[in-house]
mmCIF file of C-alpha atoms and ligand atoms in Angstrom:
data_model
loop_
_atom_site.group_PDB
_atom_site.id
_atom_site.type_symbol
_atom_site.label_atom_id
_atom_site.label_comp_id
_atom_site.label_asym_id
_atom_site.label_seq_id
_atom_site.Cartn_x
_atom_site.Cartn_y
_atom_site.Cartn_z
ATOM 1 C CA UNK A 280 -147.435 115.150 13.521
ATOM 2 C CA UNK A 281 -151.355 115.479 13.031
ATOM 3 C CA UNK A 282 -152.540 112.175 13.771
ATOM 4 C CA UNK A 283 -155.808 110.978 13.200
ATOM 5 C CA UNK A 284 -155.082 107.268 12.665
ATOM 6 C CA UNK A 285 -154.713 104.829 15.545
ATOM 7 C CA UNK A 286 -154.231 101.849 13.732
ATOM 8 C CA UNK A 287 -152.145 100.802 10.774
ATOM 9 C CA UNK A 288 -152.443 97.621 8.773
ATOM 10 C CA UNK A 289 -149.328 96.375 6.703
ATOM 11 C CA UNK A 290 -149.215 93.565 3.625
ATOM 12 C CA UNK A 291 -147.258 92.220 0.815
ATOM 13 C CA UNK A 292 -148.462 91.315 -2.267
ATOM 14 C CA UNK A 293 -148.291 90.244 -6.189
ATOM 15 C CA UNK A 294 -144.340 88.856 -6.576
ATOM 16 C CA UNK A 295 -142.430 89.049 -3.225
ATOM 17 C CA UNK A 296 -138.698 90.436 -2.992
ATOM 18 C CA UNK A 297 -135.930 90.483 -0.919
ATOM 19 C CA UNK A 298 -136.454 93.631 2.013
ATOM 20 C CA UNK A 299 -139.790 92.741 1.706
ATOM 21 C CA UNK A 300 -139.081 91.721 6.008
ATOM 22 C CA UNK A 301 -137.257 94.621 6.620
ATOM 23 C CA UNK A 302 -140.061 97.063 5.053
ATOM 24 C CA UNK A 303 -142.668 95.344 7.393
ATOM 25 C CA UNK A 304 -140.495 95.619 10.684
ATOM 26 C CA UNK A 305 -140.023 99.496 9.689
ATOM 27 C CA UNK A 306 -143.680 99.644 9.390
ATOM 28 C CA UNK A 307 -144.075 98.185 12.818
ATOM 29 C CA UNK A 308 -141.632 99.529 14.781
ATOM 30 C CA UNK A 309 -142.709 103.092 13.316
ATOM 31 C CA UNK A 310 -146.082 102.351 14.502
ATOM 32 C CA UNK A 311 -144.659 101.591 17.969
ATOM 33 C CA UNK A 312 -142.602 104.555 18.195
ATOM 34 C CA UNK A 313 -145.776 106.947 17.198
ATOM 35 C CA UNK A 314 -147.756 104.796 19.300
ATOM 36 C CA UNK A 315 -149.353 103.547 16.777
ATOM 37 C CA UNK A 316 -151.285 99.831 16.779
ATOM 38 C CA UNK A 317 -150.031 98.123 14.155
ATOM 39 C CA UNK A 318 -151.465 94.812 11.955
ATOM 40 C CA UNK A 319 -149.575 92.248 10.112
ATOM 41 C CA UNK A 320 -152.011 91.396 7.267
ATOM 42 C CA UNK A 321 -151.583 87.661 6.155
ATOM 43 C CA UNK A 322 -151.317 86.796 2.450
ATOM 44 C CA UNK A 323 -151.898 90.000 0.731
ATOM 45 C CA UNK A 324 -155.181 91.415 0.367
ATOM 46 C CA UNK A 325 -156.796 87.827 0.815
ATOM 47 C CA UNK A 326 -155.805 88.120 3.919
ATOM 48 C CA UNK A 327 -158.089 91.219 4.222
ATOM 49 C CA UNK A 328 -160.882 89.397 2.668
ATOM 50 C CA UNK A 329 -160.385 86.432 4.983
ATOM 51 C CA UNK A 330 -159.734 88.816 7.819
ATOM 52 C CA UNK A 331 -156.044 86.787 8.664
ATOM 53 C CA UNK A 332 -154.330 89.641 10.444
ATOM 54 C CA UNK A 333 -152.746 89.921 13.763
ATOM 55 C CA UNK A 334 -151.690 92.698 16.253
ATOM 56 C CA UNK A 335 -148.169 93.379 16.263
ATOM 57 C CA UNK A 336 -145.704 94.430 18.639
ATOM 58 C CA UNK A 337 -141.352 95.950 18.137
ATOM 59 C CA UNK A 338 -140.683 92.081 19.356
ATOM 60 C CA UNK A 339 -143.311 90.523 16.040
ATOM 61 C CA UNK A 340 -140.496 91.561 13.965
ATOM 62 C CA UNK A 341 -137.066 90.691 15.630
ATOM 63 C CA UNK A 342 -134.835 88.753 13.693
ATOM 64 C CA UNK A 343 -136.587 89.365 10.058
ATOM 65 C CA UNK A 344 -134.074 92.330 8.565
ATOM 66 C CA UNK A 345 -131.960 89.700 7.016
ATOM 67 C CA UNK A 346 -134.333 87.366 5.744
ATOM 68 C CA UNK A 347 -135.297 87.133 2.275
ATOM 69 C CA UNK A 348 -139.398 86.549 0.932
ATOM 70 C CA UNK A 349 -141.957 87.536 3.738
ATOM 71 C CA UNK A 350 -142.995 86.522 6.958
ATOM 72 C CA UNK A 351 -146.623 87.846 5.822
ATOM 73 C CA UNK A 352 -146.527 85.807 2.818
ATOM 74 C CA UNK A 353 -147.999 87.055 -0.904
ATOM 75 C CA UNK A 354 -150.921 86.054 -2.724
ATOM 76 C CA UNK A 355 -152.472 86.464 -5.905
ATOM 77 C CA UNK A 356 -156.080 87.842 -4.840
ATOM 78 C CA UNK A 357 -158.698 87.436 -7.459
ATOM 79 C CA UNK A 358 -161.749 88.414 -4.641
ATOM 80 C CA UNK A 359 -160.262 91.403 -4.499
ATOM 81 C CA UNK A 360 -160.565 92.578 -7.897
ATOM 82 C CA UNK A 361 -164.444 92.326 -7.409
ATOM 83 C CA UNK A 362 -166.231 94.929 -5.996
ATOM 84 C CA UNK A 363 -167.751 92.511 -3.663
ATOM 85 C CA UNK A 364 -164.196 91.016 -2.223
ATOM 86 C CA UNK A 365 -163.044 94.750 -1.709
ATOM 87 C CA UNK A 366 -166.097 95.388 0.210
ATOM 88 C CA UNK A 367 -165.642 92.465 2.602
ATOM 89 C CA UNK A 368 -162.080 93.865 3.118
ATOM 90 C CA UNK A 369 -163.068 97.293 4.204
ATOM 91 C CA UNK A 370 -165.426 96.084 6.626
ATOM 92 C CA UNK A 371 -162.555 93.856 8.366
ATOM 93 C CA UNK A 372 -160.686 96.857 8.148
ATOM 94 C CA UNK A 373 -163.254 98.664 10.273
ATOM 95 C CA UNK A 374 -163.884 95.530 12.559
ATOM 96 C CA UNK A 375 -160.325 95.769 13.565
ATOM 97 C CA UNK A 376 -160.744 99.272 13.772
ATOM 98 C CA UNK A 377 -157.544 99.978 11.141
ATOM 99 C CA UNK A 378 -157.757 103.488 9.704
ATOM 100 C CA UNK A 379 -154.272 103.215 7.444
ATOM 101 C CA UNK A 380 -152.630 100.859 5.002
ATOM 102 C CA UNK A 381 -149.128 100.220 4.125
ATOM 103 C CA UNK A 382 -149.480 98.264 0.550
ATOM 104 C CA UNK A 383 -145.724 96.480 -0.227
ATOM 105 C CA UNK A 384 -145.784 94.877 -3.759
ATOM 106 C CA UNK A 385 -146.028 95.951 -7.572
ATOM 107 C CA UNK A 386 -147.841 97.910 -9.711
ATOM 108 C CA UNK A 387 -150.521 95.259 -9.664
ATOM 109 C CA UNK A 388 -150.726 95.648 -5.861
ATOM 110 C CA UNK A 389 -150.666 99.495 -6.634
ATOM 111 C CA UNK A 390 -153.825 99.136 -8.931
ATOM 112 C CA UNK A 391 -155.820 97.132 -6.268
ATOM 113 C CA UNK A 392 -154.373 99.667 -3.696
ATOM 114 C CA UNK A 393 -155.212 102.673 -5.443
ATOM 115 C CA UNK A 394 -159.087 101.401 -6.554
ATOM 116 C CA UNK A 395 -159.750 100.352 -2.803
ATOM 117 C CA UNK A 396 -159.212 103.883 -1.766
ATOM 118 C CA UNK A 397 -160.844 105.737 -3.810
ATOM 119 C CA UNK A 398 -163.666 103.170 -3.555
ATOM 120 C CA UNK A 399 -163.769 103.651 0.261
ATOM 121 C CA UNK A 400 -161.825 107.061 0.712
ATOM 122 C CA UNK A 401 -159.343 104.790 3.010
ATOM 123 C CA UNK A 402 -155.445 105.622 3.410
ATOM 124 C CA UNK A 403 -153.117 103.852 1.182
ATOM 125 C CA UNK A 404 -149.301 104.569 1.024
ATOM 126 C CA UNK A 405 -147.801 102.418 -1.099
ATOM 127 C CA UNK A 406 -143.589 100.346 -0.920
ATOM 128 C CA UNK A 407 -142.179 99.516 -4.132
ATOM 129 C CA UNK A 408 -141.431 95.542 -3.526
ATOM 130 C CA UNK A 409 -140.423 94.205 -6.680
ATOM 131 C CA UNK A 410 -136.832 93.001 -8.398
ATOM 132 C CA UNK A 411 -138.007 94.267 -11.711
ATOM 133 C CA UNK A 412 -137.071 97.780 -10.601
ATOM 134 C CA UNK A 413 -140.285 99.014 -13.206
ATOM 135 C CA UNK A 414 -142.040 101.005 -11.383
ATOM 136 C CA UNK A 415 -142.284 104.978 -12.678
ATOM 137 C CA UNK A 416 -141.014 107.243 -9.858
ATOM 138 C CA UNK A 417 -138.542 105.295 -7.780
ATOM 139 C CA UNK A 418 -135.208 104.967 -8.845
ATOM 140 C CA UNK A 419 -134.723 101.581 -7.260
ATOM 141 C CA UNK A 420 -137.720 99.349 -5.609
ATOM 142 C CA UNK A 421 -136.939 96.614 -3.318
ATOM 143 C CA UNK A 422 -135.327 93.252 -3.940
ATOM 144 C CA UNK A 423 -133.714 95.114 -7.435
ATOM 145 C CA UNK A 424 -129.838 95.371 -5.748
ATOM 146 C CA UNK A 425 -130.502 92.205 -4.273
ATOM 147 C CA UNK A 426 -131.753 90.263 -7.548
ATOM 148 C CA UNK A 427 -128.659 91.977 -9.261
ATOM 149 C CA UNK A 428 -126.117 90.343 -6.739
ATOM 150 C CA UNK A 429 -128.032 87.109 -7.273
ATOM 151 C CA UNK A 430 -127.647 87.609 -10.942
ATOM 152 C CA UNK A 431 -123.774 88.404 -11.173
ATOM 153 C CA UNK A 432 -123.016 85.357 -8.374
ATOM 154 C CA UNK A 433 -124.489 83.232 -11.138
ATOM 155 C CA UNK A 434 -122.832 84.505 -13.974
ATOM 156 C CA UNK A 435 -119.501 84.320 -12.636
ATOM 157 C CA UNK A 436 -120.086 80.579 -11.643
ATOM 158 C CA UNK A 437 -121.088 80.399 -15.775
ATOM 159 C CA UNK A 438 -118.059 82.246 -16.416
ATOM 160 C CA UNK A 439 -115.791 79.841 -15.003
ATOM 161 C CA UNK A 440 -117.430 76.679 -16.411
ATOM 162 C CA UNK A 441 -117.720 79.024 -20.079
ATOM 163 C CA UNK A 442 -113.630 79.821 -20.023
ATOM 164 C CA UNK A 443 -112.537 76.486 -19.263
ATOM 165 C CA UNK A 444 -114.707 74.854 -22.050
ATOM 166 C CA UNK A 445 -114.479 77.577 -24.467
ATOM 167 C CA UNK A 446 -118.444 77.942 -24.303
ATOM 168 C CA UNK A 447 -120.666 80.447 -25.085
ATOM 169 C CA UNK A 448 -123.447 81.001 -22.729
ATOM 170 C CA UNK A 449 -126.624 82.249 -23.036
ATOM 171 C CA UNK A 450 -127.933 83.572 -19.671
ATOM 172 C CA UNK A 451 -131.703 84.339 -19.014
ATOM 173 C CA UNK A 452 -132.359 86.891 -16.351
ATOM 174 C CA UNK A 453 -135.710 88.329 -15.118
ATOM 175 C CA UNK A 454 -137.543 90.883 -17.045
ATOM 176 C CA UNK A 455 -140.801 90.593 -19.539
ATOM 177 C CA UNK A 456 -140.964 94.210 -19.447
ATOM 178 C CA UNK A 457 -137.506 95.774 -18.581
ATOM 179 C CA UNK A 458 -134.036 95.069 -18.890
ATOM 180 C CA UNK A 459 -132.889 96.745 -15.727
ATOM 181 C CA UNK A 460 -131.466 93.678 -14.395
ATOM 182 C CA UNK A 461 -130.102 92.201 -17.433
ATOM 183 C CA UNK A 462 -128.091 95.766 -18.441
ATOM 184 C CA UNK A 463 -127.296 96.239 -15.033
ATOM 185 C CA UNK A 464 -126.226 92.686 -14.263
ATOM 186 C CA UNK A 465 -125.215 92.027 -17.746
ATOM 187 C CA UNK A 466 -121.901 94.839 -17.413
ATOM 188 C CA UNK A 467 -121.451 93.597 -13.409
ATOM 189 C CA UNK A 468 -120.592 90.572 -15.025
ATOM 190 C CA UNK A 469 -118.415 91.468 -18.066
ATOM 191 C CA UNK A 470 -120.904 89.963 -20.248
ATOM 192 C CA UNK A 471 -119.847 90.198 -24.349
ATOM 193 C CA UNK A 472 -123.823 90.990 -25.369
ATOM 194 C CA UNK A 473 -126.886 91.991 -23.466
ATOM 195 C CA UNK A 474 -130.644 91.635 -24.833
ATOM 196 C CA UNK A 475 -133.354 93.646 -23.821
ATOM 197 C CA UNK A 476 -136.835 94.101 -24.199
ATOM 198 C CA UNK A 477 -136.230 98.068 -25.045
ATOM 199 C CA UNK A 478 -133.864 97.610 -27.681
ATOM 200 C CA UNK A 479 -135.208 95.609 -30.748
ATOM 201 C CA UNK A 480 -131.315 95.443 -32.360
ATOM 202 C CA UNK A 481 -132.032 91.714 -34.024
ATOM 203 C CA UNK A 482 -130.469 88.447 -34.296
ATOM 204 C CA UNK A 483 -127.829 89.843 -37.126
ATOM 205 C CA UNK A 484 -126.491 91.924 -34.765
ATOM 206 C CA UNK A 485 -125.590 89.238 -32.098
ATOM 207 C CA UNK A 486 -124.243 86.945 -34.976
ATOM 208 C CA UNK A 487 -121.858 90.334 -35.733
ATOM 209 C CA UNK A 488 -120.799 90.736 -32.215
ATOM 210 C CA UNK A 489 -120.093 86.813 -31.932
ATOM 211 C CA UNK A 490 -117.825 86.894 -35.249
ATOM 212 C CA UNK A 491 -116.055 89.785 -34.451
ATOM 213 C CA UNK A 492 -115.868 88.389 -30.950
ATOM 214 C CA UNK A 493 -114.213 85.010 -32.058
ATOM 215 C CA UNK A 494 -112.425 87.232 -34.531
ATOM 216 C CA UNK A 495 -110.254 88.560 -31.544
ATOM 217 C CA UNK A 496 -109.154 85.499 -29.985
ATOM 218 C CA UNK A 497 -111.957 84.949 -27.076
ATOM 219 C CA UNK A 498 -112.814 81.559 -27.092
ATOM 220 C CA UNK A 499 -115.539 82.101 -24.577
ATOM 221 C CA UNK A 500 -118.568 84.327 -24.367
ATOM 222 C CA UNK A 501 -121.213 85.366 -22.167
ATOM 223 C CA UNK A 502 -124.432 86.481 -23.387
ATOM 224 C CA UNK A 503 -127.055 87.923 -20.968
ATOM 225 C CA UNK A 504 -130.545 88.177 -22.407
ATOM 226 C CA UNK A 505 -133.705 89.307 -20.510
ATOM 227 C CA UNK A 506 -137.377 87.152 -21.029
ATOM 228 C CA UNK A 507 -139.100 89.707 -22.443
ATOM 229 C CA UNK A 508 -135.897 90.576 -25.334
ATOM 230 C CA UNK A 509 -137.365 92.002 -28.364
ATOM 231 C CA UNK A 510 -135.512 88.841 -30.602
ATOM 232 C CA UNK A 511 -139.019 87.085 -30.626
ATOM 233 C CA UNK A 512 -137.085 83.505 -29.931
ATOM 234 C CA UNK A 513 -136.503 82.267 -26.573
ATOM 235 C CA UNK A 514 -133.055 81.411 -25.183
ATOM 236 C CA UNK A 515 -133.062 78.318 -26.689
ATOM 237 C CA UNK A 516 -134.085 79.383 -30.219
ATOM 238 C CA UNK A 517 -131.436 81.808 -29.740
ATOM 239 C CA UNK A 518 -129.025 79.022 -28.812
ATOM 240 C CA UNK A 519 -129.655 77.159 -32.114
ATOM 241 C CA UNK A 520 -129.356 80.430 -34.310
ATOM 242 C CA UNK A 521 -126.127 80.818 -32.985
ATOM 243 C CA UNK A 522 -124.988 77.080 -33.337
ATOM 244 C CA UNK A 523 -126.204 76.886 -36.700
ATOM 245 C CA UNK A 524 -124.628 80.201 -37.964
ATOM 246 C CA UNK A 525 -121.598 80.119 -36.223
ATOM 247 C CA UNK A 526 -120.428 76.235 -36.154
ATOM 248 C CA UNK A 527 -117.300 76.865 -34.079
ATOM 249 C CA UNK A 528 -119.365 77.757 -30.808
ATOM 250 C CA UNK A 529 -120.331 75.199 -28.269
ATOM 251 C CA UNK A 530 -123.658 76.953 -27.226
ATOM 252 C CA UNK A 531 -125.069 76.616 -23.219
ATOM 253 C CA UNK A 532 -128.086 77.756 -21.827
ATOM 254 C CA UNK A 533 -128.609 78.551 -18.407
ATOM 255 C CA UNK A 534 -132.148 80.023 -16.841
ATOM 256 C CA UNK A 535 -131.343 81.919 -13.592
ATOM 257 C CA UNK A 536 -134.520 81.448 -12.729
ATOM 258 C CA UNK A 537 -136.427 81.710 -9.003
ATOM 259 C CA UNK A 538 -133.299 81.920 -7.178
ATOM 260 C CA UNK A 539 -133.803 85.634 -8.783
ATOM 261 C CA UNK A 540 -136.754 86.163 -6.018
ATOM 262 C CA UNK A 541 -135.088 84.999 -2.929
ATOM 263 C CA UNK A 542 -131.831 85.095 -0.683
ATOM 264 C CA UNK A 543 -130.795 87.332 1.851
ATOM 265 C CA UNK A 544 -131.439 90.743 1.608
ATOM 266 C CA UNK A 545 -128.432 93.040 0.399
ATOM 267 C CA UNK A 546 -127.225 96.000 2.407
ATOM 268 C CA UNK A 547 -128.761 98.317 0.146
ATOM 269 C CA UNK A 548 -132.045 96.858 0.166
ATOM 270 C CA UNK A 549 -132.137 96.517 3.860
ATOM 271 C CA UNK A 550 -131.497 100.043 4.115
ATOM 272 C CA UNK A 551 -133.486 101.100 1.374
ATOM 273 C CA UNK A 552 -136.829 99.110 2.677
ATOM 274 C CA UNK A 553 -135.962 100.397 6.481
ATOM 275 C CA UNK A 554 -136.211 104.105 5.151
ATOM 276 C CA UNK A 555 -139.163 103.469 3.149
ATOM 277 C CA UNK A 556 -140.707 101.757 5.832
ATOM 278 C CA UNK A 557 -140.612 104.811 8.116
ATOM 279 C CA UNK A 558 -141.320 107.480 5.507
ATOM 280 C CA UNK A 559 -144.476 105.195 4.628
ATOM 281 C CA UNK A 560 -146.082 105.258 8.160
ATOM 282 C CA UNK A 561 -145.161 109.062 8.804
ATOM 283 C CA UNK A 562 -146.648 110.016 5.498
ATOM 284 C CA UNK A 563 -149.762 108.408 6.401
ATOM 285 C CA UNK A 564 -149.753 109.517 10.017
ATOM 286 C CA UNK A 565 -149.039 113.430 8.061
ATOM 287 C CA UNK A 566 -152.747 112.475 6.601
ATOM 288 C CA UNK A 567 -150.750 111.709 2.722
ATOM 289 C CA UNK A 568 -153.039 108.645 0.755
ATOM 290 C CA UNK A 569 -152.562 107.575 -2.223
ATOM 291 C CA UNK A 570 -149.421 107.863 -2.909
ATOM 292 C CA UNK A 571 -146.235 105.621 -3.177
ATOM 293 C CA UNK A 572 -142.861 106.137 -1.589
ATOM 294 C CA UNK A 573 -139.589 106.726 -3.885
ATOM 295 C CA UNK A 574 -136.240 107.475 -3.892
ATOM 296 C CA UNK A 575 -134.993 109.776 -6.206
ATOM 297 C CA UNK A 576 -131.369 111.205 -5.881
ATOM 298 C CA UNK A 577 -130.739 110.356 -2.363
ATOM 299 C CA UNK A 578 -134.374 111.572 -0.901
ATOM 300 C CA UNK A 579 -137.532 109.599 -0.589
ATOM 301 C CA UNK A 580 -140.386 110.860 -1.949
ATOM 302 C CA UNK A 581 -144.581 110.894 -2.591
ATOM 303 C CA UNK A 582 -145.408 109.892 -5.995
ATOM 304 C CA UNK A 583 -149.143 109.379 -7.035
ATOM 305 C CA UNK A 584 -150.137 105.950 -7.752
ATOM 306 C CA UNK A 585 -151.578 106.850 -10.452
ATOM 307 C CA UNK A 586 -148.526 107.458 -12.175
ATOM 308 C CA UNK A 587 -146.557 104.904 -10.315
ATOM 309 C CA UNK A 588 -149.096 102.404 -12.221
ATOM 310 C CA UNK A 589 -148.895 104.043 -15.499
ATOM 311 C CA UNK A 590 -145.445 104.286 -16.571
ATOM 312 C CA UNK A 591 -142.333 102.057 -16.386
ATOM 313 C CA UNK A 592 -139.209 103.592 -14.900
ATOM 314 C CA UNK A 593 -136.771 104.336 -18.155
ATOM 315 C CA UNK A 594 -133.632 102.114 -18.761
ATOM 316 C CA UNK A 595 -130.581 104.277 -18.162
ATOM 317 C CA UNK A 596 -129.289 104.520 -21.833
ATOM 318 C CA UNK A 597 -125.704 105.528 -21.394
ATOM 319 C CA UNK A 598 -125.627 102.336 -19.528
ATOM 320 C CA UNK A 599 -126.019 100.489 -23.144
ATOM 321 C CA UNK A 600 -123.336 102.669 -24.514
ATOM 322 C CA UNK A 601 -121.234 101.408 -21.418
ATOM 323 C CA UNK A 602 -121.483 97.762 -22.177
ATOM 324 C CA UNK A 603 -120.847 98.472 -25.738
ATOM 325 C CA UNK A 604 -117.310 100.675 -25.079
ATOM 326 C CA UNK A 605 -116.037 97.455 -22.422
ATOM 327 C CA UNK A 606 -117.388 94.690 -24.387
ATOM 328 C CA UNK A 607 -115.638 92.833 -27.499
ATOM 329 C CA UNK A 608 -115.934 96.294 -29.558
ATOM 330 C CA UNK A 609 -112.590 97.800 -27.491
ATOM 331 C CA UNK A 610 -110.456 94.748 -28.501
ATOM 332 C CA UNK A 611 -110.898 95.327 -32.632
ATOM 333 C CA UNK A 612 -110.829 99.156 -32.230
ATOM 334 C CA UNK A 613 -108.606 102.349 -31.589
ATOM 335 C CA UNK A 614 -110.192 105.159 -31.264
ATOM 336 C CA UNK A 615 -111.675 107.104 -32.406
ATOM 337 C CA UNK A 616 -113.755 103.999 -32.981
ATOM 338 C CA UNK A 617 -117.101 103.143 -34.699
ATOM 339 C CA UNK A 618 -118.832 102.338 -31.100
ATOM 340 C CA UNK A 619 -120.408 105.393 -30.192
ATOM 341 C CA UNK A 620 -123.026 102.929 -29.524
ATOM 342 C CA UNK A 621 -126.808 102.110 -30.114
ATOM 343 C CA UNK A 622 -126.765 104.318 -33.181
ATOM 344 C CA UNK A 623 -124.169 102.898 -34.821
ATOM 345 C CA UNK A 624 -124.955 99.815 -34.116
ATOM 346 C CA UNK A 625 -128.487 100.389 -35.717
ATOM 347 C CA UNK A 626 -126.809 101.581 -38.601
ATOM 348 C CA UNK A 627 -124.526 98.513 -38.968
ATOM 349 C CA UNK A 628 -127.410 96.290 -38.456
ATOM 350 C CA UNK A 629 -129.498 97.851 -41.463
ATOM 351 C CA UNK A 630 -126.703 98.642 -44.033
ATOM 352 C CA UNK A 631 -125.829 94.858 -43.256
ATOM 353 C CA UNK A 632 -129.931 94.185 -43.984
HETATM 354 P P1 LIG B 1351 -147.536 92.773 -8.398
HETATM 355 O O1 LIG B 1351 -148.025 93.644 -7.293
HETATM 356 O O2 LIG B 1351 -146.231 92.110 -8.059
HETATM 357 O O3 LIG B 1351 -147.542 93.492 -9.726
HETATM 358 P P2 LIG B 1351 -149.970 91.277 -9.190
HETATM 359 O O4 LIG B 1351 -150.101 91.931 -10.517
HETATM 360 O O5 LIG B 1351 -150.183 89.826 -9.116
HETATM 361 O O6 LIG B 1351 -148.537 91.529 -8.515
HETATM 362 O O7 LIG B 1351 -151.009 91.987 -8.213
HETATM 363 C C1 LIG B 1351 -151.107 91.589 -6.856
HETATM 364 C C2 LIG B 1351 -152.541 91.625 -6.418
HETATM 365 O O8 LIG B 1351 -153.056 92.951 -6.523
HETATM 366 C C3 LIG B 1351 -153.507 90.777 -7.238
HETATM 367 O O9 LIG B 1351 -153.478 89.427 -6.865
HETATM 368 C C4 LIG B 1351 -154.834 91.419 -6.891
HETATM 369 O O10 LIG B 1351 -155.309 90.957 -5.658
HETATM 370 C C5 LIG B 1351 -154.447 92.902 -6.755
HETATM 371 N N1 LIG B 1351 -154.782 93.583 -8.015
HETATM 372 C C6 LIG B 1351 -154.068 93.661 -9.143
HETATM 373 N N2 LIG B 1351 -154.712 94.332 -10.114
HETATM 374 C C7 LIG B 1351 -155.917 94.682 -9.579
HETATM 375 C C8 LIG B 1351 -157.070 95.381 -10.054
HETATM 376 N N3 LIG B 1351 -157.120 95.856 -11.304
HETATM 377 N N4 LIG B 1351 -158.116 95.548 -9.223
HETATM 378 C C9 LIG B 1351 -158.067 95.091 -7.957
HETATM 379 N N5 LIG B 1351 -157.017 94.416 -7.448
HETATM 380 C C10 LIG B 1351 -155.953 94.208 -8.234
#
């Protein structure tokens, strides 16, 4: 390994996620094993600006795999997006002579990341730390699995309350901007309909679904809908549409809320944030900048942040067609029946327009 750089300095930042811990004591116990210093950075890149950082040893992280937020803490930095904060932060870099950074967070941490190096030609490697799971060139980023488990716990708590009061239930999950966890969580939990922000199917639609639904003999439904669905009305708009067009439901909302940030890290993510972790500090000890870590088909790789910043990673769309085939739709048809999905479901919802 060519190695230049003798110290590394790790943060988190923007929204914090579960493996967010077990990233950092990768970081840090990589450093250790390349005998590399290593620096805990306090509160995101404030922490640079306020020069909060400490030296870190394999024994700084003990007992942190399992824990959920971040012993570094997060912050929203607005110094930093001056030139004049970022300028203060490079020269506490150099002060505590650090010559690498490992940048955990979101594609808003990825923006700040990828403008401080190029402003000071410093080495960035960036961890995907977010439950969203948006980010372009990662098939999962940290906290995601996690936030999912969260997500499904809750719903099957609704479930039970929902089937013995013959309720519907409309569930809000995270995600302004994608519908990973509600599609994902959404068929983990048997849910009847799922709402997305990358599907604008309409109200009409759900009212179908609901009839047809009630038309079969289910006397209780669960409806999973992500903030950012493309229905214009929040949950509880959504609620009263329903009431009001379909009498015979008893209509519940329930906001999943924080709890969606934190708990306990799953398996997945510890082992997910533990590999990342490594990969990071070896990339940037193999003289890589710039870049952010993913995991695509099995093997991490370098993706430019650039393009990790750009794009958002793609809802899996045979996933919709999955909810659709073991929702309400296989109890009215045989086959070959009328479900093959999105598009027909477009065209039901215009010929009924
Ligand atoms: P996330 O990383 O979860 O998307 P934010 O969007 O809040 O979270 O970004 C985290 C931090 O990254 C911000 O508080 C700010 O310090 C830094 N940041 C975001 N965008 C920029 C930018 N355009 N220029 C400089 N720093 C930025």
């Amino acid at each position: 390994m060519t190695n230049k750089i003798k110290n590394i300095g790790v943060l988190t930042s923007g929204g914090d996620s579960p493996g967010m811990n077990a990233a950092v004591r990768a970081v840090v116990r990589t450093c250790v094993f390349h005998n590399v210093g290593c620096y805990g950075i306090y509160q995101g890149y404030q922490g640079l600006i306020d020069n909060n950082m400490e030296s870190m040893n394999a024994r700084s992280v003990k007992d942190i795999i399992n824990k959920g937020g971040t012993i570094l803490k997060s912050a929203r930095c607005l110094e930093f997006r001056t030139t004049e904060g970022r300028k203060t932060a490079h020269e506490n870099l150099i002060k505590n002579n650090i010559d690498g950074l490992v940048v955990v967070g979101g594609d808003g941490s990825f923006t700040g990341a990828m403008i401080f190096q190029k402003e000071f030609n410093f080495p960035v490697i960036g961890i995907p730390g977010t439950i969203d799971n948006d980010i372009q060139g990662t098939r999962f980023t940290l906290g995601y699995d996690t936030a999912l488990n969260t997500v499904i716990d809750a719903i099957d708590k609704i479930r039970d309350t929902a089937s013995s009061h013959n309720r519907l239930f409309i569930v809000e999950v995270m995600g302004r901007d994608a519908g990973h966890i509600a599609l994902n969580a959404g068929i983990g939990a048997g849910a009847e309909e799922i709402l997305i922000p990358e599907e604008n199917m309409g109200l009409d639609r759900l009212l179908e679904s609901l009839k047809r639904s009630e038309k079969s003999g289910k006397s209780s439904s669960i409806v999973v809908v992500a903030e950012g669905d493309k229905t214009g009305e929040n949950v509880f708009e959504i609620a009263s549409y329903i009431e009001n067009n379909l009498p015979y439901y008893e209509v519940r909302v329930s906001v999943v809320g924080h709890m969606q940030w934190g708990g306990t890290p799953s398996c997945f993510d510890r082992v997910l944030a533990s590999r990342m972790g490594v990969f990071a500090v070896e990339s940037l000890l193999e003289n890589n900048s710039n870049k952010m870590v993913g995991i695509i088909d099995e093997t991490l790789k370098l993706f430019p942040l650039e393009e990790a910043i750009k794009g958002k990673s793609q809802i899996n769309e045979n996933l919709i067609r999955v909810s659709d085939i073991l929702s309400i739709y296989c109890l009215l048809y045989t086959s070959p029946s009328p479900r093959d999905s999105r598009a027909s479901r477009m065209q039901a919802s215009a010929v009924k327009k």
